[in-house]
PDB file of C-alpha atoms in Angstrom:
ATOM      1  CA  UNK S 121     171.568 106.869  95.320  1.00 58.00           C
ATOM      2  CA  UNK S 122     170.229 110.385  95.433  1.00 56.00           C
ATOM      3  CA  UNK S 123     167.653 109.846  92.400  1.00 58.00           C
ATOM      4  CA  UNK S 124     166.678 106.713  93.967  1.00 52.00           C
ATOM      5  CA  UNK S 125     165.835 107.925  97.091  1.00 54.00           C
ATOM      6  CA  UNK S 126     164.304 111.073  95.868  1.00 52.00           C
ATOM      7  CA  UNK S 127     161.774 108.815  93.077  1.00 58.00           C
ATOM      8  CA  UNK S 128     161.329 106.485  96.369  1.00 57.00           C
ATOM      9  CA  UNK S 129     160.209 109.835  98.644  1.00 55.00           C
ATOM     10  CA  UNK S 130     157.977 111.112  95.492  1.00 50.00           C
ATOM     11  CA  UNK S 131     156.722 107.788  95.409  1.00 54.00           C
ATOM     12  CA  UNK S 132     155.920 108.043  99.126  1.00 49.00           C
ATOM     13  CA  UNK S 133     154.087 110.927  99.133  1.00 45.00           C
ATOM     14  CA  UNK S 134     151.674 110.250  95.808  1.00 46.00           C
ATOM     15  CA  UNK S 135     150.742 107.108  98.039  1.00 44.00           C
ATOM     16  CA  UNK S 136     149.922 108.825 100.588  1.00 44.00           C
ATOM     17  CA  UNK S 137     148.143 111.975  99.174  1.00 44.00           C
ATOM     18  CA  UNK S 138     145.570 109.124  97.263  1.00 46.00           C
ATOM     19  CA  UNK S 139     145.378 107.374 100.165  1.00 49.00           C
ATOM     20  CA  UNK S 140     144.451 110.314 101.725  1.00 48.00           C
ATOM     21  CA  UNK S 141     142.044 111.478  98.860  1.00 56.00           C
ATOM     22  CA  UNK S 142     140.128 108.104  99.257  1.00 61.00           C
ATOM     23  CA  UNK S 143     139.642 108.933 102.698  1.00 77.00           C
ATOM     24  CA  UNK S 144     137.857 112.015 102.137  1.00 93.00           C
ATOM     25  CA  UNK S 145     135.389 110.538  99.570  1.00 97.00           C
ATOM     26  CA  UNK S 146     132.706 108.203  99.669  1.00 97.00           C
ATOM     27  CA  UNK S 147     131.918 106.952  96.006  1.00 98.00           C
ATOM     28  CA  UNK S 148     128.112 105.901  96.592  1.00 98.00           C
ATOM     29  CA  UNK S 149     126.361 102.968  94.357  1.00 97.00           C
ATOM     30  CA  UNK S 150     123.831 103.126  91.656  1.00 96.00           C
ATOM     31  CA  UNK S 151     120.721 103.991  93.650  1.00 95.00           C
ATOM     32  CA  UNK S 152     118.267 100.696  93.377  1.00 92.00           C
ATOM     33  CA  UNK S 153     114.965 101.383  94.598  1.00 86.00           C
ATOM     34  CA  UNK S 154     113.125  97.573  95.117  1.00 81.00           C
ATOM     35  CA  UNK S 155     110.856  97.805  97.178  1.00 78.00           C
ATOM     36  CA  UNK S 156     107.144  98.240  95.877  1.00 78.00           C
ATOM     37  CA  UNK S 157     105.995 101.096  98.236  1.00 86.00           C
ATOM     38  CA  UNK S 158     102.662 102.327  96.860  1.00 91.00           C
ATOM     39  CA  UNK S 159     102.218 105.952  97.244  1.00 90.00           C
ATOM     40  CA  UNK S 160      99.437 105.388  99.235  1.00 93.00           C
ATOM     41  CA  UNK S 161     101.567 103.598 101.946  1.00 93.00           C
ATOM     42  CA  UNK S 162     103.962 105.745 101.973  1.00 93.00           C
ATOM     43  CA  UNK S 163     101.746 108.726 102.495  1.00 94.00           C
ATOM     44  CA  UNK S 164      99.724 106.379 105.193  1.00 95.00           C
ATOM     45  CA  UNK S 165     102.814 105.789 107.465  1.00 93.00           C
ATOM     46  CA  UNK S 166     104.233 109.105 106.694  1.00 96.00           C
ATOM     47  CA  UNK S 167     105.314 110.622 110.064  1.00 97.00           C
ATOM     48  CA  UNK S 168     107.823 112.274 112.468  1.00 97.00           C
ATOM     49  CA  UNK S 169     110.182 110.433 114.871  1.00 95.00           C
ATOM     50  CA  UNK S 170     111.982 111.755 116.929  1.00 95.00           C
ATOM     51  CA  UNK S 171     114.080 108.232 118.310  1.00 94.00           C
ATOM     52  CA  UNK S 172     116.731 106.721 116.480  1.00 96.00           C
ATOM     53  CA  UNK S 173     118.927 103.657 116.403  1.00 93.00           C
ATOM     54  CA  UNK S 174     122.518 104.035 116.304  1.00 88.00           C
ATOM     55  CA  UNK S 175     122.740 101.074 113.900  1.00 95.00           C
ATOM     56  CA  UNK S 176     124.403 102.390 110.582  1.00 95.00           C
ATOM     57  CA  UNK S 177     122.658 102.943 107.236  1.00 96.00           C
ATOM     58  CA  UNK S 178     125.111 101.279 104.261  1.00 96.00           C
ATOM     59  CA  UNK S 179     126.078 103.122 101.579  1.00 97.00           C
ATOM     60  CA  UNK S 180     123.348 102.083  99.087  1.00 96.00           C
ATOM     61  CA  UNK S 181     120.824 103.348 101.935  1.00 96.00           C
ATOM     62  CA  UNK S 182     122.415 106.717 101.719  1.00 98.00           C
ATOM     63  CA  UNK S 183     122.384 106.825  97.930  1.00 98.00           C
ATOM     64  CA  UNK S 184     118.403 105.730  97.966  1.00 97.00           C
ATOM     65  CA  UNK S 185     117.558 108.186  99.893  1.00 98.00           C
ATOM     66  CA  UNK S 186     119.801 111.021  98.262  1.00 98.00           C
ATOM     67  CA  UNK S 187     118.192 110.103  94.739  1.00 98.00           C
ATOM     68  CA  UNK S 188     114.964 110.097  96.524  1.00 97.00           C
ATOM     69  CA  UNK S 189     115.611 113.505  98.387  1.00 98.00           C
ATOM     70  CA  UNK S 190     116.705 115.356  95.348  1.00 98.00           C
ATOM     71  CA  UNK S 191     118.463 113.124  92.713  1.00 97.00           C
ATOM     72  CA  UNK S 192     117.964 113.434  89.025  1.00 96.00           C
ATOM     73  CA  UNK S 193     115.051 111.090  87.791  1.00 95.00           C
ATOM     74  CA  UNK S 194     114.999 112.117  83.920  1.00 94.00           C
ATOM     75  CA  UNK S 195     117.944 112.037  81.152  1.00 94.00           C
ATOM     76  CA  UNK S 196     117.618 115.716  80.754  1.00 94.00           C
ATOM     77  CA  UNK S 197     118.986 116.296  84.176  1.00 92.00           C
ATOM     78  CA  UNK S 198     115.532 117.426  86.118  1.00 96.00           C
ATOM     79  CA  UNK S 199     115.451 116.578  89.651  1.00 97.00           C
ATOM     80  CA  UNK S 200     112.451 114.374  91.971  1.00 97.00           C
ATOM     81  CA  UNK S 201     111.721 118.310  92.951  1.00 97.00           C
ATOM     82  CA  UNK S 202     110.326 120.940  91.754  1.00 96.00           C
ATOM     83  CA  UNK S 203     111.905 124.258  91.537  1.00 96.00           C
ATOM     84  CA  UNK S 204     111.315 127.726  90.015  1.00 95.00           C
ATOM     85  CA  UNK S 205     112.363 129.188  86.518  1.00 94.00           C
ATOM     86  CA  UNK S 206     114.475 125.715  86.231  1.00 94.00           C
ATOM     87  CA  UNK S 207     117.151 127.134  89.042  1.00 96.00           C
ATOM     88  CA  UNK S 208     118.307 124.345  91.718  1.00 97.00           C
ATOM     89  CA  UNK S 209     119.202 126.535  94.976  1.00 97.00           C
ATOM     90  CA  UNK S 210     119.910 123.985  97.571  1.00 98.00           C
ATOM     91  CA  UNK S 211     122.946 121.562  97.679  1.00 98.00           C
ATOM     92  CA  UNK S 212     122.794 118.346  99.967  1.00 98.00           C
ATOM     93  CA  UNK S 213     125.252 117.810 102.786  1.00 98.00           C
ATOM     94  CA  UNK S 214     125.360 114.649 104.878  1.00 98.00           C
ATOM     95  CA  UNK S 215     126.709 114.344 108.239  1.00 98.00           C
ATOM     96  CA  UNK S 216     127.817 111.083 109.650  1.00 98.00           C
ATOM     97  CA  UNK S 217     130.341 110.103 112.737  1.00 97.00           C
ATOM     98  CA  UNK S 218     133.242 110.739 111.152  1.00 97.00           C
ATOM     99  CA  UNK S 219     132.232 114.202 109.616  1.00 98.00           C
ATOM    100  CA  UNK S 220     130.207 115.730 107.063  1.00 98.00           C
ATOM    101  CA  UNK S 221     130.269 115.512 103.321  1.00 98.00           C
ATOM    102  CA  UNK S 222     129.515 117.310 100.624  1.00 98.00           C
ATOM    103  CA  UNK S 223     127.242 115.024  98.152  1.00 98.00           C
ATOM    104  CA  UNK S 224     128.388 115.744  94.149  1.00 97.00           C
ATOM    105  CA  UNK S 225     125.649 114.610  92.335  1.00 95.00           C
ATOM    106  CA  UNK S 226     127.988 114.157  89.161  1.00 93.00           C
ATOM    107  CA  UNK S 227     129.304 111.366  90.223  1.00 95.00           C
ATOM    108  CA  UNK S 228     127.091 110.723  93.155  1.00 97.00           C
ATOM    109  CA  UNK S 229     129.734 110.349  95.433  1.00 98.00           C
ATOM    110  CA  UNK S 230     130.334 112.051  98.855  1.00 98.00           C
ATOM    111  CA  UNK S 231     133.253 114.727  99.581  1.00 98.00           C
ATOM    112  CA  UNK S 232     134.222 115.373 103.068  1.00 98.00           C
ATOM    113  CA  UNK S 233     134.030 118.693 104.019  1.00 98.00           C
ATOM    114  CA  UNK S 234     135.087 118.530 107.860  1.00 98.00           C
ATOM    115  CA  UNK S 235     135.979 115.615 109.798  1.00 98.00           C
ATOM    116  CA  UNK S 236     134.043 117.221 113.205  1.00 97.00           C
ATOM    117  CA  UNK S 237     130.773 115.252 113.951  1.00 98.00           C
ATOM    118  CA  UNK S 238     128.081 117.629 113.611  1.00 98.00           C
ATOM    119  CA  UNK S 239     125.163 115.225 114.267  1.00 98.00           C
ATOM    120  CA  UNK S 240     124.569 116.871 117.595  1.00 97.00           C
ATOM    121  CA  UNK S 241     124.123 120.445 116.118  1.00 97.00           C
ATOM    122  CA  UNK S 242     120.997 119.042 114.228  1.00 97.00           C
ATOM    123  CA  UNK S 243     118.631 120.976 116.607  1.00 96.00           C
ATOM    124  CA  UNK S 244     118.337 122.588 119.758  1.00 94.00           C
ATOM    125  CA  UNK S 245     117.205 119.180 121.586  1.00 94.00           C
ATOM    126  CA  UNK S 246     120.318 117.052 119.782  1.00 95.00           C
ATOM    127  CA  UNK S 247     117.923 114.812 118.220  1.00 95.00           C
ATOM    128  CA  UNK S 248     120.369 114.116 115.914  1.00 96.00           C
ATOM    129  CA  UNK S 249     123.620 113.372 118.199  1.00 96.00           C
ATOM    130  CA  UNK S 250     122.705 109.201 118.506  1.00 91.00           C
ATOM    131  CA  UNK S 251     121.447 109.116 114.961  1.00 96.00           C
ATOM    132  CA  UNK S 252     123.408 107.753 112.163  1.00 97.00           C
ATOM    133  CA  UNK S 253     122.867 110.594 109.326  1.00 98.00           C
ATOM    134  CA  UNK S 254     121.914 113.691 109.737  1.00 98.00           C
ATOM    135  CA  UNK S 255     120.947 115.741 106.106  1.00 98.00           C
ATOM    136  CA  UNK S 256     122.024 118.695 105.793  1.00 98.00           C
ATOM    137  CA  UNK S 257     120.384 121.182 102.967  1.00 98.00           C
ATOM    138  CA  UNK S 258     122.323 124.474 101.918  1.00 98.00           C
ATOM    139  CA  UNK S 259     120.586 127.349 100.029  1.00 98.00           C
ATOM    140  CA  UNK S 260     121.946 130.017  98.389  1.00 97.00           C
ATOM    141  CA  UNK S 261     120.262 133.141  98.806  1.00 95.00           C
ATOM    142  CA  UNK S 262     121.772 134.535  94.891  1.00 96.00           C
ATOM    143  CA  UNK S 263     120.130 131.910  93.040  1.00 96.00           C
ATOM    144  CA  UNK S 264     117.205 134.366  92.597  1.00 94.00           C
ATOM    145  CA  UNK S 265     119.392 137.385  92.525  1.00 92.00           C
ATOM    146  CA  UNK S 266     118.437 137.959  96.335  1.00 85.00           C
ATOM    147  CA  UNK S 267     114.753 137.641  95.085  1.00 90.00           C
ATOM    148  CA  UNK S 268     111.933 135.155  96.099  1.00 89.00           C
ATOM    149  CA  UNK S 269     112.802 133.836  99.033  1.00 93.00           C
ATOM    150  CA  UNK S 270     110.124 131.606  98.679  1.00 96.00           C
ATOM    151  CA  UNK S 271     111.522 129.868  95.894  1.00 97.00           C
ATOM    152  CA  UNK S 272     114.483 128.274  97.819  1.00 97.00           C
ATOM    153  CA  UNK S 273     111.460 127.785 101.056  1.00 97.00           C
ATOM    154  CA  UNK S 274     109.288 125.581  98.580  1.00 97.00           C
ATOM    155  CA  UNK S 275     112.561 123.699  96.904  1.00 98.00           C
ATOM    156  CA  UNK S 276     113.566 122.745 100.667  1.00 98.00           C
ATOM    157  CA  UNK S 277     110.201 121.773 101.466  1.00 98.00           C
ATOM    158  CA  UNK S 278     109.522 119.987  98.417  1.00 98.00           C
ATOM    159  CA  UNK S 279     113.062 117.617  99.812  1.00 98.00           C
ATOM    160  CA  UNK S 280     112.163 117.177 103.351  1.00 98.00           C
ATOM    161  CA  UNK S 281     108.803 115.890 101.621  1.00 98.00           C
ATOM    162  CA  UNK S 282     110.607 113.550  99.413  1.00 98.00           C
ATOM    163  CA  UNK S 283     112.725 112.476 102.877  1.00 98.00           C
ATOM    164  CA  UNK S 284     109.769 111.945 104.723  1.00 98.00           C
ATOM    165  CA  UNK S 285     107.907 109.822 101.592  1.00 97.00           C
ATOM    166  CA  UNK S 286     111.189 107.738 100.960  1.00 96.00           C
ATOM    167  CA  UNK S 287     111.906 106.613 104.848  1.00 97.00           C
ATOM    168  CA  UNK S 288     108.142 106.088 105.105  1.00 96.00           C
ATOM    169  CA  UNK S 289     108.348 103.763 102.299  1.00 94.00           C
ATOM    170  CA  UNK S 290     112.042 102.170 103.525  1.00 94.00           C
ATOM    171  CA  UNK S 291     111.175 101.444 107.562  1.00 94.00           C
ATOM    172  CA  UNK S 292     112.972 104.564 108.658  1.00 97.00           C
ATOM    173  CA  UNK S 293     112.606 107.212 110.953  1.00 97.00           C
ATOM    174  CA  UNK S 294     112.891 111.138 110.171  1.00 98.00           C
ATOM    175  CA  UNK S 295     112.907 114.703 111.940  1.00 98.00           C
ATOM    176  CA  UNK S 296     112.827 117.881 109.977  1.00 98.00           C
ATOM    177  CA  UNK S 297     114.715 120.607 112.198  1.00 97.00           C
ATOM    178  CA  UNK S 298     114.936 124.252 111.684  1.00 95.00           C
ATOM    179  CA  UNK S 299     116.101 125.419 115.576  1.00 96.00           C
ATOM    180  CA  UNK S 300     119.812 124.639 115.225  1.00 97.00           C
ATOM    181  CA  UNK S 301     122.512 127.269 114.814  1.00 97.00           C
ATOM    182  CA  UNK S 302     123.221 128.597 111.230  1.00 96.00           C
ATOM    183  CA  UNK S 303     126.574 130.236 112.091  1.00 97.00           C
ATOM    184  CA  UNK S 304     127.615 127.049 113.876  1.00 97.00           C
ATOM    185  CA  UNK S 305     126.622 124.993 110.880  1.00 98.00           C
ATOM    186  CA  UNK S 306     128.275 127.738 108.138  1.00 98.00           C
ATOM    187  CA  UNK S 307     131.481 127.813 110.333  1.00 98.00           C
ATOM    188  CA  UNK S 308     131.674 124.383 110.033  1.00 98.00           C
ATOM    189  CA  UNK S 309     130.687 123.925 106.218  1.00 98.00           C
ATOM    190  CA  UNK S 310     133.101 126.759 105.554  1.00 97.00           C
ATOM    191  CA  UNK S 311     129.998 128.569 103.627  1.00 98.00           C
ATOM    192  CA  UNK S 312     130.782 131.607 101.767  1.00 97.00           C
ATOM    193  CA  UNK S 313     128.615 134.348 102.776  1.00 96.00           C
ATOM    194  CA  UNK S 314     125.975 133.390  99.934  1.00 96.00           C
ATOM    195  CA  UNK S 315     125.477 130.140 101.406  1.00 97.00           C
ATOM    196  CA  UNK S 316     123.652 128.968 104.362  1.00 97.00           C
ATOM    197  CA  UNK S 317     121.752 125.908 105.941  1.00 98.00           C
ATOM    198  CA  UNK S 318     117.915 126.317 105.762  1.00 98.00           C
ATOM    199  CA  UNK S 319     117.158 122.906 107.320  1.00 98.00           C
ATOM    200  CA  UNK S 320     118.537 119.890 108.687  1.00 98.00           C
ATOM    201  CA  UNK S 321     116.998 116.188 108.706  1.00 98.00           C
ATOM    202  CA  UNK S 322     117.683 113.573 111.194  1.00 98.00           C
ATOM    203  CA  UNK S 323     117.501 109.850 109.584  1.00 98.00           C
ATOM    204  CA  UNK S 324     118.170 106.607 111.347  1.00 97.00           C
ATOM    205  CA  UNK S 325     116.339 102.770 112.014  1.00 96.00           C
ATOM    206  CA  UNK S 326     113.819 102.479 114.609  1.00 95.00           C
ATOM    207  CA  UNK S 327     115.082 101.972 117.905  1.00 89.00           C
TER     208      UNK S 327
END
């Protein structure tokens, strides 16, 4: 009676801790781009928004637009970004309602990090607290061996870019932010001290 209950208890618990495992991960699609956006049109409607729907994005949205923002767009593993000396500084975060999650571009699937809802702490003005996704991009400052700066600046830029291009392209509306509070955000994000946000990006559907 004693083994049965105990293999019935271990049985239990290994339920629950994968149950509890899926909960904490998002495993994303294969990104699938179809829409024929010329560059041109995308660079013609290219703008800031700063209104959002609170309708949801689906989980092939947020995998588009992670590919777009940073994924890897050759077999040898280079990125839709340019970077210096081949070194990739800056990992993605995404924050949604239910918390924010680390994206693993391995297996392109999304690891929750905290369950608080950070959307507000997007900016100063909350732009991001109605919004469905908020993108979150974390340098870190040793990449370069504390050296050019610069390097991680253009690598961020060169994203927010790719953001901007992609939900031009895809009917969406973007906000690059850069007044919200990096020890809020690193407290949150349980950053080591190597590791902080350098901007955030508000994305949702028109309003």
């Amino acid at each position: 009676m004693k083994k049965f209950l105990c293999g019935t208890i271990a049985g239990v618990c290994a339920f629950c801790a994968v149950n509890a495992a899926a909960e904490n991960e998002i495993k994303l699609p294969t990104p699938n781009l179809k829409n024929n956006v010329s560059l041109k049109t995308a660079l013609e409607k290219r703008k800031t928004t700063r209104t959002f729907s609170n309708k949801s994005l689906s989980e092939l949205d947020l995998s588009n637009l992670l590919w777009a923002a940073y994924g890897q767009n050759r077999p040898n593993g280079k990125r839709t970004v340019p970077v210096a000396r081949g070194i990739y500084a800056v990992e993605m975060y995404v924050a949604l309602a239910d918390g924010v999650y680390k994206h693993d571009l391995g297996d392109n699937s999304l690891k929750k990090v905290t369950a608080r809802d950070m959307r507000a702490e997007s900016d100063g003005r909350k732009m991001g607290a109605k919004a469905p996704v908020v993108l979150v991009m974390v340098a870190d400052k040793d990449a370069f061996n504390g050296k050019a700066p610069q390097y991680i600046a253009m690598e961020a830029g060169a994203i927010m870019q790719n953001i901007y291009l992609y939900c031009a392209g895809y009917n969406l509306n973007t906000v690059v932010c850069g007044s919200f509070n990096p020890a809020e955000w690193a407290k949150a994000l349980k950053l080591p001290a190597n590791k902080y946000v350098i901007l955030t990006q508000v994305v949702g559907c028109p309003r």
